[in-house]
Short mmCIF file of C-alpha atoms in Angstrom, two decimals:
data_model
loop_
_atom_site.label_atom_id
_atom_site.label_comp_id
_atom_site.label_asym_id
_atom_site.label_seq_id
_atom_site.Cartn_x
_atom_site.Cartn_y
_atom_site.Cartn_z
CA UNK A 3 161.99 17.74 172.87
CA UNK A 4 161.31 21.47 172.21
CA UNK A 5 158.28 22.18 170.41
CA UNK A 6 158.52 22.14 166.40
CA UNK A 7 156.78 24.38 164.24
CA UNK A 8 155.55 22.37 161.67
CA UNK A 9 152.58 23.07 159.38
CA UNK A 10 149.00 21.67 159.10
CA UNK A 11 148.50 17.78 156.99
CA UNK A 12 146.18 18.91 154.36
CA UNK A 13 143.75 16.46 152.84
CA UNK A 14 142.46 17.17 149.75
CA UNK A 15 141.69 16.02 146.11
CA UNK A 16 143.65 17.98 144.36
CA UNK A 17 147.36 16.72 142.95
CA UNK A 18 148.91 19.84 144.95
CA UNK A 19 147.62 18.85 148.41
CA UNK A 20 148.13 15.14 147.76
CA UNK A 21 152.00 16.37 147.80
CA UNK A 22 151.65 18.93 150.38
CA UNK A 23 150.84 16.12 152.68
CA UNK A 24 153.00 13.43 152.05
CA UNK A 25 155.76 16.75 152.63
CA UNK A 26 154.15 17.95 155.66
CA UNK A 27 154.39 13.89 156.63
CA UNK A 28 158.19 14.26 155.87
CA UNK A 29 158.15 17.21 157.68
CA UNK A 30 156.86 15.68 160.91
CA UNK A 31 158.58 12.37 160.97
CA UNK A 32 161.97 14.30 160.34
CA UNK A 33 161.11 16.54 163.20
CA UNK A 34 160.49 13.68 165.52
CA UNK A 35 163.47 12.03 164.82
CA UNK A 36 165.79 14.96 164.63
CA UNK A 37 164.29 15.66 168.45
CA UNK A 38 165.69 12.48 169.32
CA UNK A 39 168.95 12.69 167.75
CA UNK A 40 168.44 10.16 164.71
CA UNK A 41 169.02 10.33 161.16
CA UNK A 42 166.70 11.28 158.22
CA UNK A 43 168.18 9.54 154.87
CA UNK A 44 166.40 7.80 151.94
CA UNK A 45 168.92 4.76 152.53
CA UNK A 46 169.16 4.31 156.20
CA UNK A 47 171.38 1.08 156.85
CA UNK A 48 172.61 1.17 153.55
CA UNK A 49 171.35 -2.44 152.41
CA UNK A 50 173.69 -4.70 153.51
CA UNK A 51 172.82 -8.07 153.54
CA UNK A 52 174.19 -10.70 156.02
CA UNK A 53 173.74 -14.46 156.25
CA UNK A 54 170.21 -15.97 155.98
CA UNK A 55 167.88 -15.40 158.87
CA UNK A 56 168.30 -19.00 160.29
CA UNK A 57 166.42 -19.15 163.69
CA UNK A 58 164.88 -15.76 162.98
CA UNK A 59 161.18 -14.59 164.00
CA UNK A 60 159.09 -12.18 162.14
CA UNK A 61 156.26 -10.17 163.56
CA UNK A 62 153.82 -8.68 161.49
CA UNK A 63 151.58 -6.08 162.74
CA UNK A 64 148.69 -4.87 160.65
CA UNK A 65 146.45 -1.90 161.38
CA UNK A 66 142.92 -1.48 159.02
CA UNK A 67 143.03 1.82 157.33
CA UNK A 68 144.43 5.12 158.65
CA UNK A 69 145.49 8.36 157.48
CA UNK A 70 148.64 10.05 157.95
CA UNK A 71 146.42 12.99 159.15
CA UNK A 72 145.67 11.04 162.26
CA UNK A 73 148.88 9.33 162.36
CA UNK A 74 152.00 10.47 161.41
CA UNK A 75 151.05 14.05 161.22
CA UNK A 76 151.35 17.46 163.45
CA UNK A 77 148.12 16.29 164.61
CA UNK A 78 148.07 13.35 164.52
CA UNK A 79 150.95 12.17 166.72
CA UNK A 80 148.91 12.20 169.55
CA UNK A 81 146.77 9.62 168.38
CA UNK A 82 150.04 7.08 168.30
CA UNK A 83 152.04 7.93 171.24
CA UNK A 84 154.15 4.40 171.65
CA UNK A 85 154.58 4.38 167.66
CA UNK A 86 155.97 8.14 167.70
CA UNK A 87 157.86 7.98 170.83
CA UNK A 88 159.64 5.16 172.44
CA UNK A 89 159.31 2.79 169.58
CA UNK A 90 160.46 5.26 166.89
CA UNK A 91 163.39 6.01 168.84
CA UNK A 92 164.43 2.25 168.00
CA UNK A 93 162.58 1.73 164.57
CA UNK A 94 163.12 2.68 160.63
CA UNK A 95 160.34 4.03 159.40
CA UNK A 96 159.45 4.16 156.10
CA UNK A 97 157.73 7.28 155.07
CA UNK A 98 155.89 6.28 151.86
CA UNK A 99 154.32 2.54 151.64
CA UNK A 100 152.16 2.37 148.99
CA UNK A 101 149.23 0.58 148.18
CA UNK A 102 149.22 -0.13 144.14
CA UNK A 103 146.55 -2.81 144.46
CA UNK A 104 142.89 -3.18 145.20
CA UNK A 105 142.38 -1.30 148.51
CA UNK A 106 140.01 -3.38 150.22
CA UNK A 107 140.84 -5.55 152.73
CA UNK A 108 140.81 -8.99 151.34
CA UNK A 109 142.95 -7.93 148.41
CA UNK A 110 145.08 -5.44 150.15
CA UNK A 111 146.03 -8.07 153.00
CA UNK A 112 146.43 -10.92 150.30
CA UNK A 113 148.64 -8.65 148.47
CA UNK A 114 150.98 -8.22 151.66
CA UNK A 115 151.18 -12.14 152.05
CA UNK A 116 151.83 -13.23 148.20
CA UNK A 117 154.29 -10.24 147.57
CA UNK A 118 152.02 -10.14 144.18
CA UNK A 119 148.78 -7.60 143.93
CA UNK A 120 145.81 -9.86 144.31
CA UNK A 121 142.65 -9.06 142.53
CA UNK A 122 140.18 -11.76 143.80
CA UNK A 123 136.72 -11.34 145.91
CA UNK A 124 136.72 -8.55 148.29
CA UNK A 125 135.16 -10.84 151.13
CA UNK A 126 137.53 -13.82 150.45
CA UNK A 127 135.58 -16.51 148.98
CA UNK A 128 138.22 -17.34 147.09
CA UNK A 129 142.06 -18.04 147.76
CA UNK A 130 144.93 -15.85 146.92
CA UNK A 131 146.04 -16.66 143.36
CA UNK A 132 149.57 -16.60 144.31
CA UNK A 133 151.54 -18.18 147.06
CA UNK A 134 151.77 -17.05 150.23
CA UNK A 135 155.11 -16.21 152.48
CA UNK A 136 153.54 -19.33 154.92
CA UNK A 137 153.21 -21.70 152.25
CA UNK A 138 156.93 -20.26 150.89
CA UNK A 139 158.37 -20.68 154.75
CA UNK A 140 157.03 -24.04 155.03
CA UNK A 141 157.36 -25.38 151.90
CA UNK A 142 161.16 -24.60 151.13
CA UNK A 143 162.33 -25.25 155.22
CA UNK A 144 160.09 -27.97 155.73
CA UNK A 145 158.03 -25.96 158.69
CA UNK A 146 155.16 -27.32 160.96
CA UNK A 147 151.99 -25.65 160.92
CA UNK A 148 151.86 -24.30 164.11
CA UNK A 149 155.18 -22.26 163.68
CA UNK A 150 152.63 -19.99 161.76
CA UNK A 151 150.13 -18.10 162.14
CA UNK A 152 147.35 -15.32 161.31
CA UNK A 153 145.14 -13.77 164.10
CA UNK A 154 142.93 -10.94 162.99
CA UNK A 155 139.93 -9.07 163.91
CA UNK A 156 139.11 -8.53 160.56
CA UNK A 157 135.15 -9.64 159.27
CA UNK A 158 136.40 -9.26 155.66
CA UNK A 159 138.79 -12.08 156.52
CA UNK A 160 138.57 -15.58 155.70
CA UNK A 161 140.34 -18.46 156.86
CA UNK A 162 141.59 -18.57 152.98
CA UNK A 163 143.87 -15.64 153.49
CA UNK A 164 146.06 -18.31 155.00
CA UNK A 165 147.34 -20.13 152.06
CA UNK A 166 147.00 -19.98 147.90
CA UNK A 167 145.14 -21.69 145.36
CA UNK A 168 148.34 -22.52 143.94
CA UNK A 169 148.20 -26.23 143.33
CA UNK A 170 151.82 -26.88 144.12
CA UNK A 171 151.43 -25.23 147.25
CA UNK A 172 148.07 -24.61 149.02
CA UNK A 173 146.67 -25.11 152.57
CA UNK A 174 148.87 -27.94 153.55
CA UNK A 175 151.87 -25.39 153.42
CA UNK A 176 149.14 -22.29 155.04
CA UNK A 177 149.12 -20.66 158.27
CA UNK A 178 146.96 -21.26 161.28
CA UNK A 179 143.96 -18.57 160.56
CA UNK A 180 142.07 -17.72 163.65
CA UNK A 181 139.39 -14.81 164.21
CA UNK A 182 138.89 -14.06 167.75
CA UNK A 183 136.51 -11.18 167.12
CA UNK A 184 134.15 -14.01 165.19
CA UNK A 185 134.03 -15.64 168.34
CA UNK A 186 132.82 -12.66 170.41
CA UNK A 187 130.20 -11.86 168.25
CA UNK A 188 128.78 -15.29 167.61
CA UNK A 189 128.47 -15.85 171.13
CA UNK A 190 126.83 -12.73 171.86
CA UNK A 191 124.08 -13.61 168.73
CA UNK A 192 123.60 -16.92 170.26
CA UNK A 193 122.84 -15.36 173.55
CA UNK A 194 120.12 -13.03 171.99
CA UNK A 195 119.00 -15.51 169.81
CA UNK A 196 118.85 -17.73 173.25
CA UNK A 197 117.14 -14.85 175.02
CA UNK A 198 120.08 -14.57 177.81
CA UNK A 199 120.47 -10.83 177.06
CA UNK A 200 121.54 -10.79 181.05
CA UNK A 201 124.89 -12.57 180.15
CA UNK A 202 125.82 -9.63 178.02
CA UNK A 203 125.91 -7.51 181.09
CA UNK A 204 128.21 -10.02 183.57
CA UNK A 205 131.69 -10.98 182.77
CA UNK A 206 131.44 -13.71 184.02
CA UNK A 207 128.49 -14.99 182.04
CA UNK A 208 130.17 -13.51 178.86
CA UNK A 209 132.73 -15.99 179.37
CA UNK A 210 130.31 -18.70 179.66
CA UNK A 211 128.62 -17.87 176.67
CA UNK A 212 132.09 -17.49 174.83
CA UNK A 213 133.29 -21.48 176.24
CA UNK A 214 129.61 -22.58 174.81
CA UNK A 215 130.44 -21.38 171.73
CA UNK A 216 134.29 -23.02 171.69
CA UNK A 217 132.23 -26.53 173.08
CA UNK A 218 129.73 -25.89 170.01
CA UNK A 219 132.44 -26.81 167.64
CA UNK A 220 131.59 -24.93 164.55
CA UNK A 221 134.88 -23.70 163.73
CA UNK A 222 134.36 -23.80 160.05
CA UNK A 223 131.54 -21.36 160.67
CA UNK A 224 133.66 -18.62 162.58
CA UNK A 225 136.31 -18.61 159.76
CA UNK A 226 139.45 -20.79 161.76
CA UNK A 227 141.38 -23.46 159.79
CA UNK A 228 143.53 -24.37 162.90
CA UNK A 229 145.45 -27.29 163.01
CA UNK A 230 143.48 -30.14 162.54
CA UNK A 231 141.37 -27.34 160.20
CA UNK A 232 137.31 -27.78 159.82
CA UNK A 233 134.92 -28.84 162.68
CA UNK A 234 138.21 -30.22 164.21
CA UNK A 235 140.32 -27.80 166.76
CA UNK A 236 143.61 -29.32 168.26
CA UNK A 237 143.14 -29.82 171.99
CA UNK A 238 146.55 -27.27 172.33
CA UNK A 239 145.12 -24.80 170.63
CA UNK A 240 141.79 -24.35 172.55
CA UNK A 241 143.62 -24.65 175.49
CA UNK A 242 145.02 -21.63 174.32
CA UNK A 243 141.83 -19.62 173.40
CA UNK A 244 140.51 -20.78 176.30
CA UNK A 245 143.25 -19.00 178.60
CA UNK A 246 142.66 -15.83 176.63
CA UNK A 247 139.26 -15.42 176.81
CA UNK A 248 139.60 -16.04 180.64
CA UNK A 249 142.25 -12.97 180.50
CA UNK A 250 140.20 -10.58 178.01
CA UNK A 251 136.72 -11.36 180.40
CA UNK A 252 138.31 -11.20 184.08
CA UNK A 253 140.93 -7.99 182.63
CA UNK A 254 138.26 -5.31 184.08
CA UNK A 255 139.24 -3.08 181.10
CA UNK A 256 137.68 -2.35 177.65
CA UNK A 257 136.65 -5.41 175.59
CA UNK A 258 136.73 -4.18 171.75
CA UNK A 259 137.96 -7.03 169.25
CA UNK A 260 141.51 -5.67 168.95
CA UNK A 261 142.40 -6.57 172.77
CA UNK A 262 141.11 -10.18 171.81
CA UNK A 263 143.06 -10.52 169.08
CA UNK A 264 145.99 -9.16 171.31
CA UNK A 265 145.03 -11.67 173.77
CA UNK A 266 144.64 -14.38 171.54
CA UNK A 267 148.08 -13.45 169.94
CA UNK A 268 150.00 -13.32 173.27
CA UNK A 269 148.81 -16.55 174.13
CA UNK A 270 149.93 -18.57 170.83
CA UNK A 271 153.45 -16.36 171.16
CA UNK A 272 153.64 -18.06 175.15
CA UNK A 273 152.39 -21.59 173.82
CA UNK A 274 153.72 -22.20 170.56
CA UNK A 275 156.41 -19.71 170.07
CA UNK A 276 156.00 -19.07 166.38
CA UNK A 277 158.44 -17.91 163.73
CA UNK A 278 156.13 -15.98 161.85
CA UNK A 279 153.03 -14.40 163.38
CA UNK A 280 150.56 -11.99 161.72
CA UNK A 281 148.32 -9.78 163.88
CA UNK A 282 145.71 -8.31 162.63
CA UNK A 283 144.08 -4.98 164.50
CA UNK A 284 140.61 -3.55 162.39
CA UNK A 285 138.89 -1.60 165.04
CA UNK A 286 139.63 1.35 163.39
CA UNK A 287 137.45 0.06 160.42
CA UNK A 288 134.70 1.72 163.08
CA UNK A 289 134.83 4.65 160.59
CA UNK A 290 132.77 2.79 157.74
CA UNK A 291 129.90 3.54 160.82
CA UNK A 292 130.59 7.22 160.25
CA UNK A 293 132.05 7.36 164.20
CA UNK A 294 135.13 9.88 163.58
CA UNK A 295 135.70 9.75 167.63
CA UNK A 296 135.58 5.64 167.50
CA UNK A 297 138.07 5.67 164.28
CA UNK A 298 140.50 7.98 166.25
CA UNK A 299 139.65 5.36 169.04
CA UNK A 300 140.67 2.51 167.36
CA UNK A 301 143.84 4.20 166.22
CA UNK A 302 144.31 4.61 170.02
CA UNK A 303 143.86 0.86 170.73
CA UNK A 304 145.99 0.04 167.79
CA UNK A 305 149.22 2.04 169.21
CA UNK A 306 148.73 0.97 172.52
CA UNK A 307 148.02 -2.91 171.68
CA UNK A 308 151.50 -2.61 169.21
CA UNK A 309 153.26 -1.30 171.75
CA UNK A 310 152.50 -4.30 174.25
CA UNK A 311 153.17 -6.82 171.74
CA UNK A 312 156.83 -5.07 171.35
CA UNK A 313 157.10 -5.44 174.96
CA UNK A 314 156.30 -9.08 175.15
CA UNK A 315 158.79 -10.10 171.88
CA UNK A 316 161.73 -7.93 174.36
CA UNK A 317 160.39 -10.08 177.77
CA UNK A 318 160.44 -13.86 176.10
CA UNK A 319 163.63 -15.37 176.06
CA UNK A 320 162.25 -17.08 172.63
CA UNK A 321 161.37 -13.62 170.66
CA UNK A 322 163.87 -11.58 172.15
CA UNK A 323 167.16 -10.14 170.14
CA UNK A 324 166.10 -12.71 166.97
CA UNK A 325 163.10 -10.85 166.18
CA UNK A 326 162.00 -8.34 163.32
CA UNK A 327 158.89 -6.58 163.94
CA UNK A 328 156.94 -4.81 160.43
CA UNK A 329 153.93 -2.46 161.63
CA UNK A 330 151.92 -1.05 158.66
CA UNK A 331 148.32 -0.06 157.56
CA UNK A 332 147.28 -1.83 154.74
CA UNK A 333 146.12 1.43 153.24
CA UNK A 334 145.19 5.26 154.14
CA UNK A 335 141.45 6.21 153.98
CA UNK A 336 139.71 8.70 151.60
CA UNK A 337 140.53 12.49 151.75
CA UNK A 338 138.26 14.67 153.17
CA UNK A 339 135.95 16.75 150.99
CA UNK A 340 135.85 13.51 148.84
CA UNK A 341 132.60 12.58 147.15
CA UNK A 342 133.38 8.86 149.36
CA UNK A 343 132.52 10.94 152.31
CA UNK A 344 136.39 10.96 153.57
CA UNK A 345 137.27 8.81 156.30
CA UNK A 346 134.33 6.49 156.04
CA UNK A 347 135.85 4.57 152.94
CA UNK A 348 139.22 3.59 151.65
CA UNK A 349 138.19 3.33 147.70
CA UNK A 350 139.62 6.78 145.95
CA UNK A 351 141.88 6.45 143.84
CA UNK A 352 144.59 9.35 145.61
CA UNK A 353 147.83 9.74 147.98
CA UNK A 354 145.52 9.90 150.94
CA UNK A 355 144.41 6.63 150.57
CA UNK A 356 147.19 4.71 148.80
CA UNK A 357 150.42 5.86 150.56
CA UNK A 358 150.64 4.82 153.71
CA UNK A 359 154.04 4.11 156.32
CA UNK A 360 155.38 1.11 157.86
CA UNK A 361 157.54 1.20 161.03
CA UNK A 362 160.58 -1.73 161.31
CA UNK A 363 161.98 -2.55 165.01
CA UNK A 364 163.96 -5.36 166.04
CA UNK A 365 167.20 -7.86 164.22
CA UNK A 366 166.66 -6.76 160.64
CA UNK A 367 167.43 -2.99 162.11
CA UNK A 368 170.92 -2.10 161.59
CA UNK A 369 170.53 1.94 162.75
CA UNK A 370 166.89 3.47 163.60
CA UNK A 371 165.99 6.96 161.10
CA UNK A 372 163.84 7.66 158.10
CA UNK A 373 163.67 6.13 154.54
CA UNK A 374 161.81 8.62 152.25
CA UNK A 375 162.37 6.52 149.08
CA UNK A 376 158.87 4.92 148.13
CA UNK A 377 158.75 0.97 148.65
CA UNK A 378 155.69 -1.11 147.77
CA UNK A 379 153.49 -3.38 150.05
CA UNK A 380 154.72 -6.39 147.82
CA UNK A 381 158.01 -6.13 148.62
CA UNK A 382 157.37 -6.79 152.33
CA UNK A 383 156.47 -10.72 151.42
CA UNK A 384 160.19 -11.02 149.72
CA UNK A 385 162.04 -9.20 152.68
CA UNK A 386 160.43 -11.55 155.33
CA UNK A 387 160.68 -14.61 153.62
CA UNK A 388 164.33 -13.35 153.40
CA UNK A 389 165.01 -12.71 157.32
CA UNK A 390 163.17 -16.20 157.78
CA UNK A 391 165.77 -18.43 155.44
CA UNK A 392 164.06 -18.66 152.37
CA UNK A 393 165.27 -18.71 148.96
CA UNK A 394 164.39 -16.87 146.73
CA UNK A 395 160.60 -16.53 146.05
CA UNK A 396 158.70 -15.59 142.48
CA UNK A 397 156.75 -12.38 143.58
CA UNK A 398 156.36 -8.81 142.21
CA UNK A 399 157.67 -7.07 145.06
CA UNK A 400 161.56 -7.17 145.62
CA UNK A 401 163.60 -7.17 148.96
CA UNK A 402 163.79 -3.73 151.22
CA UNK A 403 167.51 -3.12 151.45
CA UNK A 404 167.33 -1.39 154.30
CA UNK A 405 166.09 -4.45 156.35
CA UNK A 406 169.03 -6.55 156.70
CA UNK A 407 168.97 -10.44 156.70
#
């Protein structure tokens, strides 16, 4: 593709650069698509809706918080080679996602689930107030447990981000809610507590300390509610977690919490084949350290680890040609020159930090280009419970026409 001449994202406080930069975004993405001979139109597909989505599976891919300046931007492209290349070449992406609610990541997340801005604890001690597109799913079609699920590396997380407090509906209708990351680092405490600091130097031992902690049983502690829920973990399912610690350990290659999670992820795709999976990726929520390289970092892992989940839904003969994949941030991050110290924090109030993009491959993707009308993160719970047979749901967010179901 020849080399476009586009101008610098700016980032600033100021009304005028807040629309420079969703422009210059506009700018970019249109540039990238135009390179590979797709269309730019704010109703790509046209919003046609076909039959319900019976048999359908829904992906859900989740980054923490990133920019478009490191993203979809003239710089920032080369952060997310997979997302701006191959996979846009086959995606819709929506240029303007935004984030009306409480951005922080409890809320933000709970939002995407319920369809409904959710304005409960920050750190989820409590449920979301509204139902969730799991307990929707499995409520209305009569779904088992374990054809749903919610893997994150996310600290903020709880394992109450899997269903409401709802009393019709609640966690007997949630998701599985698993937090491989927890794991990691509760294995690695218990080994300094233990005074093995050695093990944290030999893969090998790492795994051992990671089985100790599976055998100690306190899954109530690490956040899970998986199956059997509490203190309780289906035999199936550590089988599972088992077989992807051995694969993150004995991989040779970088262990951050995201390629657990991915790990984690491909192994409940292989085993139980689920209709609905969330993934969860937050090592890009590095940045709250102040490390500007590890952020960009994360953002790295984040492509690369979306891109290998695409490639495992197009390899298994269970995911492959019924599947709609949704990748989005759950918001952007401060501006810099903010008095939030930019990237660190996602609190402002601004365009930097609430409008965000979400990329759609797969099923529900009738022909790949650009949507530049503004959607809403709530009306991604509506458009999957959509592709996945449900009837209609009581949210605040309304279908996406452009994903078709």
């Amino acid at each position: 593709m020849p080399e476009q001449r586009l101008s610098p994202t700016v980032c600033g406080n100021s009304k005028r650069n807040e629309v420079l930069s969703r422009r210059d975004f506009l700018n970019a993405a249109t540039a990238l698509l135009v390179g590979m001979g797709l269309p730019s139109t704010g109703e790509a597909g046209g919003g046609k809706h076909g039959s319900a989505g019976s048999g359908q599976r829904v992906v859900l891919v989740i980054f923490g918080g990133v920019r478009r300046a490191e993203t979809f931007s003239p710089e920032g492209i080369e952060n997310i080679p997979y997302l701006s290349g191959e996979m846009l070449r086959r995606a819709l992406l929506f240029a303007d996602v935004r984030n009306e609610g409480v951005t922080a990541h409890f809320n933000a997340i709970s939002s995407i689930f319920t369809g409904t801005w959710q304005r409960v604890d920050d750190w989820g001690k409590y449920a979301p107030q509204s139902p969730t597109v799991f307990e929707f799913f499995r409520k209305q079609l009569q779904v088992a447990q374990s054809e749903t699920w919610v893997i994150a590396s996310n600290k903020a997380l709880t394992s109450l981000i899997g269903a409401s407090s709802v009393s019709e509906y609640g966690p007997s209708y949630g998701a599985n809610v698993v937090f491989p990351k927890q794991l990691m680092v509760a294995a690695v405490i218990n080994a300094l507590r233990a005074g093995r600091t050695a093990s944290l130097a030999d893969r090998t031992r790492i795994e051992t300390e990671l089985q100790a902690m599976l055998e100690a049983g306190n899954y109530e502690g690490l956040g899970w509610n998986v199956f059997e829920g509490g203190n309780h973990l289906n035999p199936s399912v550590r089988s599972m977690i088992e077989d992807a610690i051995s694969s993150f350990v004995r991989s040779g290659g970088p262990t951050s919490g995201d390629e657990l999670t991915y790990l984690v992820s491909k192994e409940v795709m292989r085993k139980f084949s689920p209709r609905l999976l969330v993934v969860i990726f937050s090592d890009v929520e590095v940045a709250h350290f102040g490390s500007y390289a590890l952020h960009v970092a994360g953002i790295r892992t984040g492509d690369r680890l979306a891109h290998q989940l695409w490639q495992d839904i197009e390899t298994d003969p269970e995911y492959e040609g019924k599947t709609t994949m949704f990748i989005l941030p759950e918001f952007g991050r401060d501006p810099d020159g903010s008095i939030t110290n930019g990237f660190f924090n996602h609190r402002s109030d601004t365009e930097s930090t609430r409008s965000t993009w979400m990329m759609t491959l797969g099923s529900a993707v009738e022909k790949p280009g650009l949507v530049e009308r503004p959607i809403r993160h709530v009306d991604l719970c509506s458009t999957v419970a959509g592709l996945l047979g449900c009837r209609r749901i009581e949210a605040q967010g309304a279908p996406i026409t452009e994903v078709h179901f």
